[in-house]
């Protein structure tokens, strides 16, 4: 059986240098067709233990929600950054993800001494380490991934209350078969990402249809 990674391996290296205020940063929502990209920054207490906490994608929704409540109580500080679809369409999702991370760090009430980031390099005024698949290797980043995921899912549930016919509670904005069928039938809402291919293609189809109708009438 494969040994589980030590999720404090990066943090412990920093503890040895007397660095204890470590922020983990992660984002969720790059793939959805609708809604914001959301990032979280989380500073955990030194040598923090939360059994079972890992990359939010590997956890059930029930487990994520449980960890979310625990982390909200236990964390030294939590910051959330959210970048809306119109900005995503302007700057692209990669840049928008970075903006969300910067915003999350800015929202922290305690300034970190070091930042551990999932995959993405950021230009910060403090030391940082970018870790590929960091949400499965660092407890601080795993905590950020859970906070970001639950925060964004809550936004999708709220959107579902406004527009139940779009079933946002089921697909959370991701391009599932159900979502694409609904999108084709009802068309995009104002908070869709219009540069994303399925949305962009649908709009172009509609424009072509209008143009064809004009020519035949």
PDB file of C-alpha atoms in Angstrom, residues 18 51 97 114 133 141 149 153-154 171 175 184-185 206:
ATOM      1  CA  UNK A  18      11.007  30.030  12.330  1.00  0.00           C
ATOM      2  CA  UNK A  51      -7.701  14.068   9.748  1.00  0.00           C
ATOM      3  CA  UNK A  97      -7.394  33.030 -11.501  1.00  0.00           C
ATOM      4  CA  UNK A 114       5.356  32.818   3.314  1.00  0.00           C
ATOM      5  CA  UNK A 133      -0.684  19.574  -7.400  1.00  0.00           C
ATOM      6  CA  UNK A 141      -3.316  24.570   0.159  1.00  0.00           C
ATOM      7  CA  UNK A 149     -14.824  25.112  -3.491  1.00  0.00           C
ATOM      8  CA  UNK A 153     -20.715  25.991  -4.670  1.00  0.00           C
ATOM      9  CA  UNK A 154     -22.770  28.195  -2.317  1.00  0.00           C
ATOM     10  CA  UNK A 171     -23.752  20.776 -12.379  1.00  0.00           C
ATOM     11  CA  UNK A 175     -20.271  21.861 -19.004  1.00  0.00           C
ATOM     12  CA  UNK A 184     -29.021  25.176 -25.815  1.00  0.00           C
ATOM     13  CA  UNK A 185     -32.697  25.254 -24.890  1.00  0.00           C
ATOM     14  CA  UNK A 206     -28.094  32.360 -32.974  1.00  0.00           C
TER      15      UNK A 206
END
